[in-house]
Short mmCIF file of C-alpha atoms in Angstrom, two decimals:
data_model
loop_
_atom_site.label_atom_id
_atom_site.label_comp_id
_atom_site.label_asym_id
_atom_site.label_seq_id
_atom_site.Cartn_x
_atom_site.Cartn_y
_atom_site.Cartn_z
CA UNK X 1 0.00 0.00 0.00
CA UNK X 2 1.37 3.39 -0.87
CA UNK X 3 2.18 5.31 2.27
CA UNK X 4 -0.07 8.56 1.16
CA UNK X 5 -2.86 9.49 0.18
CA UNK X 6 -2.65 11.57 -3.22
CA UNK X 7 -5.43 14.00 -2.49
CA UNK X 8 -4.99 15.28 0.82
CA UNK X 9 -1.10 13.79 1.20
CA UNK X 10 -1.87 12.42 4.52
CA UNK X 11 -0.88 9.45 5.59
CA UNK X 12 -2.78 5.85 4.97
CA UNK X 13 -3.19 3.73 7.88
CA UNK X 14 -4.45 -0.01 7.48
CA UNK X 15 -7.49 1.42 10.04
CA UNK X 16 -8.64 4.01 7.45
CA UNK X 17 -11.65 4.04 5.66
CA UNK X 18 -9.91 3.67 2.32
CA UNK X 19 -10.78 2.84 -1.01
CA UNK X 20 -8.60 1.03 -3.90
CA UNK X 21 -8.78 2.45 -7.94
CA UNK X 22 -8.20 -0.95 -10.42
CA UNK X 23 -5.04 0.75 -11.10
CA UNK X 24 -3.85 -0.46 -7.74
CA UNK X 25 -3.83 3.34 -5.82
CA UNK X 26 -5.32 3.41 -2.91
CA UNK X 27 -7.06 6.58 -1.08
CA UNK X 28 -8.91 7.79 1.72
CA UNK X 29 -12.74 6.87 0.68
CA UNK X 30 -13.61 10.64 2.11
CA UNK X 31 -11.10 12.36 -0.39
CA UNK X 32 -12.00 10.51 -2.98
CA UNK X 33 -15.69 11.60 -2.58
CA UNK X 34 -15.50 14.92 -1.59
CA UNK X 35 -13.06 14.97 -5.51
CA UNK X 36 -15.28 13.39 -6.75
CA UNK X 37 -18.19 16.16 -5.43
CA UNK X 38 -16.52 19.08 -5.45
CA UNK X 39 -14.44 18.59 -8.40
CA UNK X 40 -16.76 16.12 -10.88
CA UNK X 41 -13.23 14.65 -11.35
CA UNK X 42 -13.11 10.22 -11.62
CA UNK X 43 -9.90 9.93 -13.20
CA UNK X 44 -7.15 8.44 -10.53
CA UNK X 45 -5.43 11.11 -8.74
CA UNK X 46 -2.06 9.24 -8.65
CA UNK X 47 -1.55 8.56 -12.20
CA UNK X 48 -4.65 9.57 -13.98
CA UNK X 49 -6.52 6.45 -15.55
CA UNK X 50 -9.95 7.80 -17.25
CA UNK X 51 -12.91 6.53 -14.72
CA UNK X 52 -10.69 4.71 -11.97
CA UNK X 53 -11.90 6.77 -8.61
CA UNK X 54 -15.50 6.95 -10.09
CA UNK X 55 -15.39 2.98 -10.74
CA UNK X 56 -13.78 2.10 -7.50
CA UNK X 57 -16.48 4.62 -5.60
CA UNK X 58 -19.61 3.37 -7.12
CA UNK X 59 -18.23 -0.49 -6.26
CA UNK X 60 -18.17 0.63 -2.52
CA UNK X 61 -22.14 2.45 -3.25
CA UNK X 62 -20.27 5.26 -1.61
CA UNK X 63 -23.39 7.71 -0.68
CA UNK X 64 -22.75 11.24 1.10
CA UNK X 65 -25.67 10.08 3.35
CA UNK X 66 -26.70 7.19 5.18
CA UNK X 67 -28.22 6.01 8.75
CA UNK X 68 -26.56 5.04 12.23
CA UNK X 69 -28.25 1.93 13.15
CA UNK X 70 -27.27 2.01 16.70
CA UNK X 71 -29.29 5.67 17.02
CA UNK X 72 -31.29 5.62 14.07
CA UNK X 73 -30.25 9.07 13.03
CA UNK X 74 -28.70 10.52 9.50
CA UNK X 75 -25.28 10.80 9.12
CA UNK X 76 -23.32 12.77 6.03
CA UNK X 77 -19.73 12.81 5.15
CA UNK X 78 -19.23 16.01 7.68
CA UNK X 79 -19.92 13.84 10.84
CA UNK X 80 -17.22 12.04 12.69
CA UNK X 81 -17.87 8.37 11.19
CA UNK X 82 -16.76 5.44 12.05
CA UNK X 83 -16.85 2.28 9.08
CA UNK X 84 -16.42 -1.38 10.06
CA UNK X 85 -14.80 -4.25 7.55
CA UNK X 86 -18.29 -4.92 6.36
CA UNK X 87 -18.74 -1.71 5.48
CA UNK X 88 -21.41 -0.60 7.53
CA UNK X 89 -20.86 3.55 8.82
CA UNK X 90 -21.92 4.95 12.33
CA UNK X 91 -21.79 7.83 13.89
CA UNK X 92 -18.25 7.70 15.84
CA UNK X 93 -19.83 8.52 19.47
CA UNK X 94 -22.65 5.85 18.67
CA UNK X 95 -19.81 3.28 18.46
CA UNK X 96 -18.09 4.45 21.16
CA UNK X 97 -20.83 4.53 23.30
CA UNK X 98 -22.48 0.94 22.54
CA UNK X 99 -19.01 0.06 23.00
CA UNK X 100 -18.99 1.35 26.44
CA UNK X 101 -22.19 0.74 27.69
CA UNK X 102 -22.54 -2.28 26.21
CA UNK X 103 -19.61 -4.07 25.87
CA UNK X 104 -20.41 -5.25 22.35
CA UNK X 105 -17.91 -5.10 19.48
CA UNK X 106 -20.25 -7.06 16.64
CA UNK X 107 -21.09 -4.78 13.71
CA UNK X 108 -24.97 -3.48 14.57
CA UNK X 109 -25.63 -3.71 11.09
CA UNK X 110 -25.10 -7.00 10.45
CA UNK X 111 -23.71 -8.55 13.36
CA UNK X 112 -20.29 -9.54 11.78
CA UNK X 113 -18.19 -10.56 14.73
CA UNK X 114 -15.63 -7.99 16.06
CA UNK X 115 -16.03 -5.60 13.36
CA UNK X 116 -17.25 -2.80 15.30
CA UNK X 117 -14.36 -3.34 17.94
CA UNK X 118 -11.88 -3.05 14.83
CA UNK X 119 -13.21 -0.56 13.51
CA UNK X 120 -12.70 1.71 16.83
CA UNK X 121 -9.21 0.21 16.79
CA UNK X 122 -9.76 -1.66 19.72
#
């Protein structure tokens, strides 16, 4: 894995939300939306293959919405998420909080053992 993102020049850390162009560069998922957004731009950042960020979005259904299933509440891009191996996004403090009051590290969503524990880099 490259050691940087491309858009923001940041570092990438294996507990990122992250997303991976066929043309084997990888960036944050959050940079490559908000390029993708602000800029209308789908072409890879790092060396710029036609369609690569767009393709490598829409296989990840990237959406700049979604819902917390441990609150039940909207979340956008702008919050402080939090997205498990199964790729299910909460709202950071939801996590944290089920976490702590709970004890429970499944995924909410689906239940996937331990995935909301990674996630939070337990």
């Amino acid at each position: 894995m490259a050691n940087e993102c491309s858009i923001c020049e940041k570092e990438l850390n294996e507990v990122d939300d992250l997303v991976t162009t066929d043309c084997d560069h990888t960036f944050h998922r959050q940079c490559a939306q908000e390029r993708l957004d602000t800029k209308n731009r789908t072409d890879c950042r790092a060396c710029g293959q036609d369609s690569a960020l767009g393709d490598a979005l829409a296989r990840l259904k990237i959406v700049s919405e979604g819902e917390c299933s441990i609150c039940e509440r909207l979340w956008t891009l702008e919050d402080d998420l939090v997205t498990t191996d199964c790729n299910h996004t909460f709202h950071y403090a939801c996590a944290q909080e089920r976490l702590n009051k709970t004890n429970k590290v499944d995924c909410r969503s689906c239940h996937q053992e331990s995935a909301l524990g990674n996630a939070l880099a337990l």
